Amino acid sequence: MNRITKGGVPSKTLNIALAGTGVGKSLFMCHVASSYLLQGLNVLYITLEMAEERIAERIDANLLDVTMEDLHDMPKQLYDGKIKKLREKTQGQLIVKEYPTASAHAGHFKSLINELALKKSFRPDVIFIDYLNICASSRFKGGNISSYFYIKAIAEELRGLAVEHNVPIFSATQTTRTGFVSTDIGLEDTSESFGLPATADFMFALMSNEELEALGQMKVKQLKNRYNDPSVNRAFIIGVDRAKMRLYDVQQSSQNIVNSNQVDEKEDAYNKFSDFKL
């Protein structure tokens, strides 16, 4: 991811993960949020899908390197000790905010950012919104409007929020029914609105099937990239540890993807996937 973004995503951008239901959109965002926290960055995670407690649990499991099951069974004293050690390693702060589905828009998020700055002296370095299609639009209040214009409006408003507050925003969207069973997702498989990929700065697909699941892997494919040439390293494989809500690098021998146009570069020239940069 660092390689295809030339060292990490810049500020004032909208970055979108495209995947089917249950593939790992929230897992991806929770992992990257954890990675940014360990780099000492402030993370604001806005969820309109899962409860904020579930998001916090996933990020805890990732940061503490324990499974979700062990996290629930862990004695409080042991948990407090792990949290104390974690605080010694990073100064990054995490705030998770939950909104009811389809009830919040960019105006609400702007008010939240201003309130956090005023009351908690918290200014986010990166924002995660889980996920874009179930946000509301501040310009359209329902009525007779197609999903193309509605989703496009939400994407434009969120990108405007990123520009206004000088932060990168990560979000996600669903595939169509055809894309859900496809082994090679394209931009045409974006659900509801093709206006979303037209607005996003960086868009990539997350794909899984029975074979990849058995290997504990996931396929990532570039769909749109304003930071680098999307035809280079078009697709690649990453490892998935769903129990710990983590992603990791796999060996080069696993990168056996047809037409991926991968370019071998020095291993030490880029950071590992767990250190995805801003």
JSON list of C-alpha atoms in Angstrom, two decimals, residues 31-148:
[
{"chain": "A", "resi": 31, "resn": "HIS", "atom": "CA", "xyz": [-6.33, -2.26, 11.01]},
{"chain": "A", "resi": 32, "resn": "VAL", "atom": "CA", "xyz": [-5.21, 0.95, 9.32]},
{"chain": "A", "resi": 33, "resn": "ALA", "atom": "CA", "xyz": [-6.63, 3.00, 12.22]},
{"chain": "A", "resi": 34, "resn": "SER", "atom": "CA", "xyz": [-4.56, 0.87, 14.63]},
{"chain": "A", "resi": 35, "resn": "SER", "atom": "CA", "xyz": [-1.48, 1.37, 12.47]},
{"chain": "A", "resi": 36, "resn": "TYR", "atom": "CA", "xyz": [-1.90, 5.15, 12.53]},
{"chain": "A", "resi": 37, "resn": "LEU", "atom": "CA", "xyz": [-2.36, 5.12, 16.31]},
{"chain": "A", "resi": 38, "resn": "LEU", "atom": "CA", "xyz": [0.96, 3.30, 16.72]},
{"chain": "A", "resi": 39, "resn": "GLN", "atom": "CA", "xyz": [2.59, 6.01, 14.61]},
{"chain": "A", "resi": 40, "resn": "GLY", "atom": "CA", "xyz": [1.47, 8.59, 17.18]},
{"chain": "A", "resi": 41, "resn": "LEU", "atom": "CA", "xyz": [-1.37, 10.04, 15.09]},
{"chain": "A", "resi": 42, "resn": "ASN", "atom": "CA", "xyz": [-4.83, 11.07, 16.29]},
{"chain": "A", "resi": 43, "resn": "VAL", "atom": "CA", "xyz": [-7.61, 8.97, 14.77]},
{"chain": "A", "resi": 44, "resn": "LEU", "atom": "CA", "xyz": [-11.31, 9.80, 14.57]},
{"chain": "A", "resi": 45, "resn": "TYR", "atom": "CA", "xyz": [-13.41, 6.75, 13.68]},
{"chain": "A", "resi": 46, "resn": "ILE", "atom": "CA", "xyz": [-17.05, 7.51, 12.79]},
{"chain": "A", "resi": 47, "resn": "THR", "atom": "CA", "xyz": [-19.34, 4.51, 12.51]},
{"chain": "A", "resi": 48, "resn": "LEU", "atom": "CA", "xyz": [-22.89, 4.39, 11.15]},
{"chain": "A", "resi": 49, "resn": "GLU", "atom": "CA", "xyz": [-22.98, 0.60, 10.88]},
{"chain": "A", "resi": 50, "resn": "MET", "atom": "CA", "xyz": [-21.54, -1.27, 13.87]},
{"chain": "A", "resi": 51, "resn": "ALA", "atom": "CA", "xyz": [-21.81, -0.08, 17.47]},
{"chain": "A", "resi": 52, "resn": "GLU", "atom": "CA", "xyz": [-18.87, 2.01, 18.66]},
{"chain": "A", "resi": 53, "resn": "GLU", "atom": "CA", "xyz": [-18.11, -0.63, 21.33]},
{"chain": "A", "resi": 54, "resn": "ARG", "atom": "CA", "xyz": [-17.62, -3.28, 18.60]},
{"chain": "A", "resi": 55, "resn": "ILE", "atom": "CA", "xyz": [-15.27, -0.99, 16.67]},
{"chain": "A", "resi": 56, "resn": "ALA", "atom": "CA", "xyz": [-13.26, -0.28, 19.84]},
{"chain": "A", "resi": 57, "resn": "GLU", "atom": "CA", "xyz": [-13.04, -4.03, 20.55]},
{"chain": "A", "resi": 58, "resn": "ARG", "atom": "CA", "xyz": [-11.63, -4.70, 17.07]},
{"chain": "A", "resi": 59, "resn": "ILE", "atom": "CA", "xyz": [-9.01, -1.99, 17.42]},
{"chain": "A", "resi": 60, "resn": "ASP", "atom": "CA", "xyz": [-8.13, -3.22, 20.93]},
{"chain": "A", "resi": 61, "resn": "ALA", "atom": "CA", "xyz": [-7.63, -6.78, 19.63]},
{"chain": "A", "resi": 62, "resn": "ASN", "atom": "CA", "xyz": [-5.35, -5.47, 16.88]},
{"chain": "A", "resi": 63, "resn": "LEU", "atom": "CA", "xyz": [-3.27, -3.23, 19.15]},
{"chain": "A", "resi": 64, "resn": "LEU", "atom": "CA", "xyz": [-2.96, -5.73, 22.00]},
{"chain": "A", "resi": 65, "resn": "ASP", "atom": "CA", "xyz": [-2.23, -8.67, 19.68]},
{"chain": "A", "resi": 66, "resn": "VAL", "atom": "CA", "xyz": [-4.93, -10.89, 21.16]},
{"chain": "A", "resi": 67, "resn": "THR", "atom": "CA", "xyz": [-7.94, -12.61, 19.63]},
{"chain": "A", "resi": 68, "resn": "MET", "atom": "CA", "xyz": [-11.42, -11.17, 20.03]},
{"chain": "A", "resi": 69, "resn": "GLU", "atom": "CA", "xyz": [-12.37, -14.15, 22.20]},
{"chain": "A", "resi": 70, "resn": "ASP", "atom": "CA", "xyz": [-9.35, -13.75, 24.49]},
{"chain": "A", "resi": 71, "resn": "LEU", "atom": "CA", "xyz": [-10.06, -10.04, 24.78]},
{"chain": "A", "resi": 72, "resn": "HIS", "atom": "CA", "xyz": [-13.43, -10.78, 26.40]},
{"chain": "A", "resi": 73, "resn": "ASP", "atom": "CA", "xyz": [-11.96, -13.38, 28.76]},
{"chain": "A", "resi": 74, "resn": "MET", "atom": "CA", "xyz": [-8.92, -11.30, 29.76]},
{"chain": "A", "resi": 75, "resn": "PRO", "atom": "CA", "xyz": [-8.72, -10.32, 33.47]},
{"chain": "A", "resi": 76, "resn": "LYS", "atom": "CA", "xyz": [-8.98, -6.58, 34.06]},
{"chain": "A", "resi": 77, "resn": "GLN", "atom": "CA", "xyz": [-5.55, -6.40, 35.69]},
{"chain": "A", "resi": 78, "resn": "LEU", "atom": "CA", "xyz": [-3.89, -8.00, 32.66]},
{"chain": "A", "resi": 79, "resn": "TYR", "atom": "CA", "xyz": [-5.84, -5.74, 30.29]},
{"chain": "A", "resi": 80, "resn": "ASP", "atom": "CA", "xyz": [-4.81, -2.61, 32.23]},
{"chain": "A", "resi": 81, "resn": "GLY", "atom": "CA", "xyz": [-1.16, -3.76, 32.12]},
{"chain": "A", "resi": 82, "resn": "LYS", "atom": "CA", "xyz": [-1.26, -4.21, 28.33]},
{"chain": "A", "resi": 83, "resn": "ILE", "atom": "CA", "xyz": [-2.91, -0.81, 27.88]},
{"chain": "A", "resi": 84, "resn": "LYS", "atom": "CA", "xyz": [-0.22, 0.81, 30.05]},
{"chain": "A", "resi": 85, "resn": "LYS", "atom": "CA", "xyz": [2.55, -0.71, 27.92]},
{"chain": "A", "resi": 86, "resn": "LEU", "atom": "CA", "xyz": [0.74, 0.42, 24.78]},
{"chain": "A", "resi": 87, "resn": "ARG", "atom": "CA", "xyz": [0.54, 4.01, 26.05]},
{"chain": "A", "resi": 88, "resn": "GLU", "atom": "CA", "xyz": [4.31, 4.00, 26.52]},
{"chain": "A", "resi": 89, "resn": "LYS", "atom": "CA", "xyz": [4.78, 3.17, 22.83]},
{"chain": "A", "resi": 90, "resn": "THR", "atom": "CA", "xyz": [2.51, 5.79, 21.27]},
{"chain": "A", "resi": 91, "resn": "GLN", "atom": "CA", "xyz": [1.00, 9.19, 21.88]},
{"chain": "A", "resi": 92, "resn": "GLY", "atom": "CA", "xyz": [-1.79, 8.72, 19.37]},
{"chain": "A", "resi": 93, "resn": "GLN", "atom": "CA", "xyz": [-5.39, 9.18, 20.55]},
{"chain": "A", "resi": 94, "resn": "LEU", "atom": "CA", "xyz": [-8.48, 7.37, 19.32]},
{"chain": "A", "resi": 95, "resn": "ILE", "atom": "CA", "xyz": [-12.05, 8.62, 19.45]},
{"chain": "A", "resi": 96, "resn": "VAL", "atom": "CA", "xyz": [-14.89, 6.42, 18.15]},
{"chain": "A", "resi": 97, "resn": "LYS", "atom": "CA", "xyz": [-18.23, 8.12, 17.52]},
{"chain": "A", "resi": 98, "resn": "GLU", "atom": "CA", "xyz": [-21.43, 6.29, 16.58]},
{"chain": "A", "resi": 99, "resn": "TYR", "atom": "CA", "xyz": [-24.33, 7.81, 14.64]},
{"chain": "A", "resi": 100, "resn": "PRO", "atom": "CA", "xyz": [-27.63, 6.13, 13.70]},
{"chain": "A", "resi": 101, "resn": "THR", "atom": "CA", "xyz": [-27.63, 4.72, 10.18]},
{"chain": "A", "resi": 102, "resn": "ALA", "atom": "CA", "xyz": [-28.42, 7.28, 7.45]},
{"chain": "A", "resi": 103, "resn": "SER", "atom": "CA", "xyz": [-28.88, 10.09, 9.99]},
{"chain": "A", "resi": 104, "resn": "ALA", "atom": "CA", "xyz": [-25.55, 11.96, 9.87]},
{"chain": "A", "resi": 105, "resn": "HIS", "atom": "CA", "xyz": [-23.86, 13.96, 7.11]},
{"chain": "A", "resi": 106, "resn": "ALA", "atom": "CA", "xyz": [-20.72, 16.03, 6.60]},
{"chain": "A", "resi": 107, "resn": "GLY", "atom": "CA", "xyz": [-22.25, 18.91, 8.56]},
{"chain": "A", "resi": 108, "resn": "HIS", "atom": "CA", "xyz": [-22.59, 16.69, 11.65]},
{"chain": "A", "resi": 109, "resn": "PHE", "atom": "CA", "xyz": [-19.02, 15.45, 11.23]},
{"chain": "A", "resi": 110, "resn": "LYS", "atom": "CA", "xyz": [-17.75, 19.03, 10.95]},
{"chain": "A", "resi": 111, "resn": "SER", "atom": "CA", "xyz": [-19.57, 19.98, 14.16]},
{"chain": "A", "resi": 112, "resn": "LEU", "atom": "CA", "xyz": [-18.10, 16.91, 15.89]},
{"chain": "A", "resi": 113, "resn": "ILE", "atom": "CA", "xyz": [-14.55, 17.87, 14.85]},
{"chain": "A", "resi": 114, "resn": "ASN", "atom": "CA", "xyz": [-15.04, 21.42, 16.11]},
{"chain": "A", "resi": 115, "resn": "GLU", "atom": "CA", "xyz": [-16.56, 20.19, 19.39]},
{"chain": "A", "resi": 116, "resn": "LEU", "atom": "CA", "xyz": [-13.67, 17.77, 20.00]},
{"chain": "A", "resi": 117, "resn": "ALA", "atom": "CA", "xyz": [-11.16, 20.54, 19.34]},
{"chain": "A", "resi": 118, "resn": "LEU", "atom": "CA", "xyz": [-12.95, 22.86, 21.78]},
{"chain": "A", "resi": 119, "resn": "LYS", "atom": "CA", "xyz": [-13.73, 20.42, 24.60]},
{"chain": "A", "resi": 120, "resn": "LYS", "atom": "CA", "xyz": [-10.92, 17.85, 24.37]},
{"chain": "A", "resi": 121, "resn": "SER", "atom": "CA", "xyz": [-8.19, 19.68, 22.42]},
{"chain": "A", "resi": 122, "resn": "PHE", "atom": "CA", "xyz": [-8.37, 16.76, 19.99]},
{"chain": "A", "resi": 123, "resn": "ARG", "atom": "CA", "xyz": [-7.60, 17.36, 16.33]},
{"chain": "A", "resi": 124, "resn": "PRO", "atom": "CA", "xyz": [-7.71, 14.28, 14.10]},
{"chain": "A", "resi": 125, "resn": "ASP", "atom": "CA", "xyz": [-4.85, 13.48, 11.73]},
{"chain": "A", "resi": 126, "resn": "VAL", "atom": "CA", "xyz": [-7.00, 10.99, 9.84]},
{"chain": "A", "resi": 127, "resn": "ILE", "atom": "CA", "xyz": [-10.74, 10.22, 9.74]},
{"chain": "A", "resi": 128, "resn": "PHE", "atom": "CA", "xyz": [-12.46, 6.89, 9.08]},
{"chain": "A", "resi": 129, "resn": "ILE", "atom": "CA", "xyz": [-16.15, 6.80, 8.12]},
{"chain": "A", "resi": 130, "resn": "ASP", "atom": "CA", "xyz": [-17.81, 3.38, 8.19]},
{"chain": "A", "resi": 131, "resn": "TYR", "atom": "CA", "xyz": [-19.26, 3.66, 5.64]},
{"chain": "A", "resi": 132, "resn": "LEU", "atom": "CA", "xyz": [-20.08, 6.23, 2.94]},
{"chain": "A", "resi": 133, "resn": "ASN", "atom": "CA", "xyz": [-23.28, 4.77, 1.45]},
{"chain": "A", "resi": 134, "resn": "ILE", "atom": "CA", "xyz": [-25.17, 4.89, 4.75]},
{"chain": "A", "resi": 135, "resn": "CYS", "atom": "CA", "xyz": [-24.31, 8.53, 5.43]},
{"chain": "A", "resi": 136, "resn": "ALA", "atom": "CA", "xyz": [-26.82, 11.27, 4.70]},
{"chain": "A", "resi": 137, "resn": "SER", "atom": "CA", "xyz": [-26.31, 14.23, 2.38]},
{"chain": "A", "resi": 138, "resn": "SER", "atom": "CA", "xyz": [-26.31, 17.79, 3.72]},
{"chain": "A", "resi": 139, "resn": "ARG", "atom": "CA", "xyz": [-27.55, 19.12, 0.37]},
{"chain": "A", "resi": 140, "resn": "PHE", "atom": "CA", "xyz": [-30.32, 16.65, -0.47]},
{"chain": "A", "resi": 141, "resn": "LYS", "atom": "CA", "xyz": [-32.98, 15.92, 2.14]},
{"chain": "A", "resi": 142, "resn": "GLY", "atom": "CA", "xyz": [-34.57, 12.95, 0.42]},
{"chain": "A", "resi": 143, "resn": "GLY", "atom": "CA", "xyz": [-37.38, 13.27, -2.08]},
{"chain": "A", "resi": 144, "resn": "ASN", "atom": "CA", "xyz": [-37.28, 12.20, -5.71]},
{"chain": "A", "resi": 145, "resn": "ILE", "atom": "CA", "xyz": [-33.53, 11.89, -6.33]},
{"chain": "A", "resi": 146, "resn": "SER", "atom": "CA", "xyz": [-31.61, 9.04, -7.90]},
{"chain": "A", "resi": 147, "resn": "SER", "atom": "CA", "xyz": [-28.96, 7.12, -5.98]},
{"chain": "A", "resi": 148, "resn": "TYR", "atom": "CA", "xyz": [-26.35, 8.29, -8.51]}
]
